[in-house]
XYZ file of C-alpha atoms in Angstrom:
317
model
C -0.021 0.001 0.025
C 1.420 3.378 -0.929
C 1.185 6.421 1.354
C -0.762 8.927 -0.677
C -1.239 11.322 2.226
C 2.342 11.756 3.218
C 2.730 14.684 1.214
C -0.182 16.333 3.031
C 1.532 15.764 6.292
C -0.021 12.587 7.506
C 2.348 9.965 9.070
C 2.355 6.567 7.161
C 1.066 4.697 10.448
C -1.604 7.400 10.828
C -2.717 6.854 7.332
C -3.071 3.142 7.820
C -5.370 3.824 10.872
C -7.339 6.199 8.737
C -7.874 3.503 6.011
C -8.864 1.121 8.754
C -11.508 3.480 9.986
C -12.783 3.915 6.562
C -13.018 0.166 6.066
C -14.763 -0.286 9.331
C -16.980 2.807 8.930
C -16.662 3.350 12.758
C -13.859 1.868 15.081
C -12.549 2.065 18.603
C -8.805 2.120 19.480
C -8.807 -1.493 20.675
C -10.519 -2.685 17.457
C -7.821 -0.758 15.192
C -5.032 -2.203 17.413
C -6.221 -5.741 16.599
C -6.431 -4.895 12.888
C -3.063 -3.207 12.713
C -0.982 -5.337 15.222
C -0.145 -2.336 17.453
C -1.014 -1.321 20.931
C -4.379 0.329 21.893
C -2.452 3.188 23.084
C -0.661 3.837 19.813
C -3.890 3.494 17.880
C -5.534 6.005 20.222
C -2.828 8.486 19.778
C -2.996 8.184 15.972
C -6.787 8.804 16.134
C -6.040 11.840 18.198
C -3.693 13.167 15.385
C -6.210 12.229 12.806
C -8.920 14.272 14.567
C -6.707 17.332 14.662
C -6.184 16.926 10.956
C -9.886 16.792 10.421
C -9.811 13.180 9.115
C -11.926 11.610 11.681
C -14.741 12.770 14.081
C -15.509 11.421 17.569
C -18.881 9.925 18.015
C -21.068 10.918 20.909
C -21.230 8.611 23.815
C -19.314 7.292 26.645
C -17.137 4.897 24.680
C -14.217 6.355 22.637
C -15.361 5.681 19.046
C -14.567 7.467 15.799
C -15.846 7.667 12.441
C -14.086 8.689 9.117
C -14.843 12.173 7.673
C -15.888 12.015 4.045
C -12.386 11.731 2.300
C -12.988 14.283 -0.503
C -13.769 16.980 1.938
C -11.117 15.803 4.444
C -8.288 15.729 2.086
C -9.173 19.037 0.363
C -8.936 20.673 3.856
C -5.698 18.885 4.363
C -4.356 20.251 1.244
C -5.447 23.890 2.055
C -3.678 23.715 5.450
C -0.485 22.156 3.985
C -0.590 24.857 1.243
C -0.966 27.523 4.093
C 2.209 26.009 5.791
C 4.272 25.825 2.560
C 3.305 29.582 1.976
C 4.562 30.547 5.332
C 7.833 28.683 4.555
C 7.999 30.296 1.094
C 7.563 33.742 2.751
C 10.987 33.055 4.468
C 12.701 33.383 1.013
C 12.584 37.000 0.878
C 13.543 37.423 4.442
C 16.495 34.898 3.903
C 17.562 36.806 0.701
C 17.611 39.956 2.686
C 19.577 38.509 5.360
C 22.248 37.052 2.857
C 22.483 40.531 1.203
C 22.955 42.348 4.468
C 25.332 39.817 5.583
C 27.592 40.363 2.475
C 27.311 44.038 2.884
C 27.904 43.993 6.724
C 24.604 46.075 7.154
C 22.276 43.516 8.912
C 19.950 45.350 11.295
C 21.379 44.948 14.762
C 17.869 44.792 16.449
C 16.729 41.710 14.585
C 19.775 40.049 13.189
C 23.506 40.002 14.376
C 26.245 38.560 12.215
C 29.033 36.855 14.095
C 32.301 35.634 12.485
C 34.524 32.861 13.344
C 34.489 29.422 14.720
C 34.910 30.468 18.356
C 32.107 33.139 18.213
C 29.767 30.421 16.714
C 30.735 27.942 19.513
C 30.043 30.753 22.178
C 26.572 31.589 20.665
C 25.427 28.086 20.362
C 26.445 27.590 24.095
C 24.711 30.660 25.204
C 21.539 29.857 23.173
C 21.227 26.577 24.948
C 22.017 28.018 28.402
C 19.464 30.653 28.128
C 16.712 28.234 26.811
C 13.911 27.677 29.387
C 11.402 25.493 27.576
C 12.888 24.113 24.302
C 15.560 23.905 21.770
C 14.942 22.797 18.167
C 17.790 22.028 15.845
C 18.649 21.036 12.250
C 22.028 19.348 12.173
C 24.250 18.357 9.344
C 28.017 18.263 8.530
C 30.492 19.922 8.349
C 31.147 20.747 11.982
C 33.107 23.957 12.692
C 33.840 22.704 16.290
C 33.461 19.247 17.903
C 30.528 17.018 16.995
C 29.487 16.470 20.730
C 27.479 18.938 22.742
C 27.903 18.451 26.498
C 25.579 21.605 27.083
C 22.747 19.658 25.944
C 22.983 16.893 28.689
C 22.901 19.523 31.426
C 20.010 21.415 29.794
C 17.989 18.173 29.440
C 18.617 17.589 33.087
C 16.971 20.998 34.042
C 13.882 20.074 32.037
C 14.583 21.744 28.576
C 12.974 19.853 25.820
C 15.341 18.949 22.759
C 13.933 17.998 19.361
C 16.710 17.480 16.704
C 16.355 16.555 12.921
C 19.516 15.102 11.583
C 20.775 14.735 8.021
C 21.666 11.089 7.177
C 25.233 12.511 6.406
C 25.638 13.382 10.063
C 25.266 9.796 11.296
C 28.219 8.702 9.077
C 30.606 10.872 11.170
C 32.616 8.926 13.821
C 30.803 8.838 17.111
C 27.878 11.094 16.237
C 25.309 8.119 16.114
C 26.585 6.925 19.654
C 26.427 10.428 20.847
C 22.665 10.724 19.676
C 21.775 7.557 21.234
C 22.988 8.659 24.511
C 21.130 11.870 24.154
C 17.946 10.173 23.255
C 18.411 7.964 26.480
C 18.415 11.233 28.332
C 15.327 12.558 26.695
C 16.130 14.125 23.335
C 13.564 13.569 20.626
C 15.512 12.814 17.437
C 14.605 12.446 13.798
C 16.378 11.891 10.610
C 15.615 13.580 7.221
C 17.246 13.074 3.854
C 18.016 16.268 1.910
C 18.613 18.564 5.059
C 20.719 21.490 3.452
C 20.968 24.030 6.436
C 22.101 24.021 9.967
C 19.851 25.669 12.573
C 19.197 26.046 16.247
C 16.071 27.751 17.844
C 15.654 28.354 21.603
C 12.189 29.067 22.927
C 11.041 30.466 19.475
C 12.695 33.688 20.526
C 16.543 33.336 19.516
C 18.002 31.444 16.560
C 21.515 30.720 15.375
C 21.996 29.725 11.663
C 25.393 29.439 9.885
C 25.177 31.351 6.577
C 27.192 28.639 4.619
C 28.581 25.204 5.001
C 31.958 26.549 4.175
C 34.331 26.058 7.191
C 36.766 28.764 5.835
C 35.596 32.101 7.187
C 32.589 30.841 9.268
C 29.790 33.483 9.535
C 26.510 32.942 11.210
C 23.294 34.912 11.946
C 21.885 35.395 15.442
C 18.251 36.141 14.850
C 16.041 37.590 17.541
C 12.157 38.040 17.392
C 11.075 38.869 13.839
C 9.275 37.659 10.883
C 12.458 35.858 9.791
C 12.495 33.921 13.029
C 8.750 32.992 12.515
C 9.570 31.775 8.967
C 12.552 29.776 10.187
C 10.367 28.285 12.991
C 7.814 27.298 10.372
C 10.451 25.808 8.095
C 11.902 23.660 11.224
C 8.352 22.395 11.944
C 7.981 21.390 8.477
C 11.213 19.320 8.453
C 10.152 17.785 11.864
C 6.851 16.503 10.454
C 8.690 15.086 7.327
C 11.442 13.274 9.342
C 11.655 9.809 10.518
C 11.862 9.190 14.269
C 15.084 7.710 15.772
C 13.653 7.289 19.140
C 11.634 4.150 19.805
C 7.723 4.269 19.956
C 5.708 2.691 22.664
C 5.378 -1.135 22.323
C 8.269 -1.223 19.752
C 8.787 -4.934 19.048
C 12.193 -4.055 17.485
C 15.410 -3.843 19.571
C 17.176 -0.452 19.482
C 19.734 -1.694 16.818
C 17.116 -3.276 14.604
C 15.097 -0.012 14.652
C 18.291 2.050 13.920
C 19.119 -0.096 10.898
C 15.692 0.222 9.322
C 15.722 3.964 9.932
C 19.138 4.614 8.635
C 18.403 2.385 5.385
C 15.210 4.342 4.707
C 17.335 7.511 5.100
C 19.583 6.594 2.380
C 22.721 5.216 4.193
C 24.533 2.341 2.412
C 25.096 -1.088 4.283
C 28.867 -0.323 4.675
C 28.184 3.160 6.437
C 25.709 1.559 8.862
C 27.875 -1.336 9.764
C 30.832 1.075 10.524
C 28.509 3.178 12.810
C 27.404 0.057 14.676
C 30.724 -1.542 14.867
C 29.599 -4.561 12.704
C 31.094 -6.198 9.809
C 29.221 -5.901 6.515
C 28.351 -9.553 6.654
C 26.887 -9.123 10.125
C 24.916 -6.142 8.969
C 23.432 -8.207 6.015
C 22.513 -11.021 8.132
C 20.811 -8.738 10.585
C 18.855 -7.357 7.566
C 17.883 -10.621 6.379
C 16.432 -11.545 9.726
C 14.360 -8.142 9.601
C 13.222 -9.143 6.175
C 11.744 -12.283 7.590
C 10.158 -10.615 10.594
C 8.538 -7.980 8.413
C 7.646 -10.287 5.583
C 9.590 -8.123 3.214
C 11.722 -9.166 0.016
C 13.860 -5.882 0.054
C 15.079 -2.992 2.131
C 12.521 -0.569 0.590
C 9.633 -2.876 1.413
C 11.053 -3.384 4.825
C 11.174 0.394 5.568
C 7.723 0.769 4.292
C 6.170 -2.054 6.359
C 7.863 -0.845 9.423
C 6.709 2.612 8.901
C 3.301 1.541 8.350
C 3.189 -0.388 11.582
C 4.560 2.643 13.561
C 7.918 0.823 14.274
C 10.139 3.631 12.828
């Protein structure tokens, strides 16, 4: 089954729940859990998200039961909402162009945007952004790295209750030690996802301060420190769009896969080759392929693409 609603912002597992509700006409979480081989809690959370998207409605009564909204009207509403999101992201283009031109000319407005130069200055601002965060930090992360790949400040911030959500490019996971660092941060509370095609680096704290390198060139590092403005709003919208499209690296509830199996599937779907995954996990390529063969059997898949699709549909990655 293809995931036609993914482009409209619907998670593949949520779409499978929606299709099951359409088939049943009305459904409760426990019934959907039996149909899809997941926990009732996971089905209930998917129904909540579908309700927020306007794809299902909750029926009156004491029992928690849902009916599907007529697909034509529901999907049209989804498209309008996604179009509005994309329009907000598109509006960032003019602001980013203005920022780039101002940075080149050295005339960026000090009230909204400050240009900082050099690796040390970039590092100081990244530390300051995290130390000043009170609620959440949102990042887009990809190579190259101007400083170290590790981030010890994050562990301290997680310990005082700051929520971290990070979207990583697959290329980041190929750098020595990065995947192990991410796994350690996830155990401490970071929510991590991976998205192919990620082209920029970005950090946002409490939606009031952002740090964005102006290029990926390590020679002559320049970055923008962005305070409350339409540019910051647009960058926040762009981050949210990336988050919706990215694949989770942290385990869902009732995950039948162990941590390494789930990582293998997620990294394969993200585009990493067998050799790169084996290197990150400390395996030989033969061990990697033997593990993949076992996953194919578990998922009833004949190739890596199908394995990723089946795992995503079941909500395992």
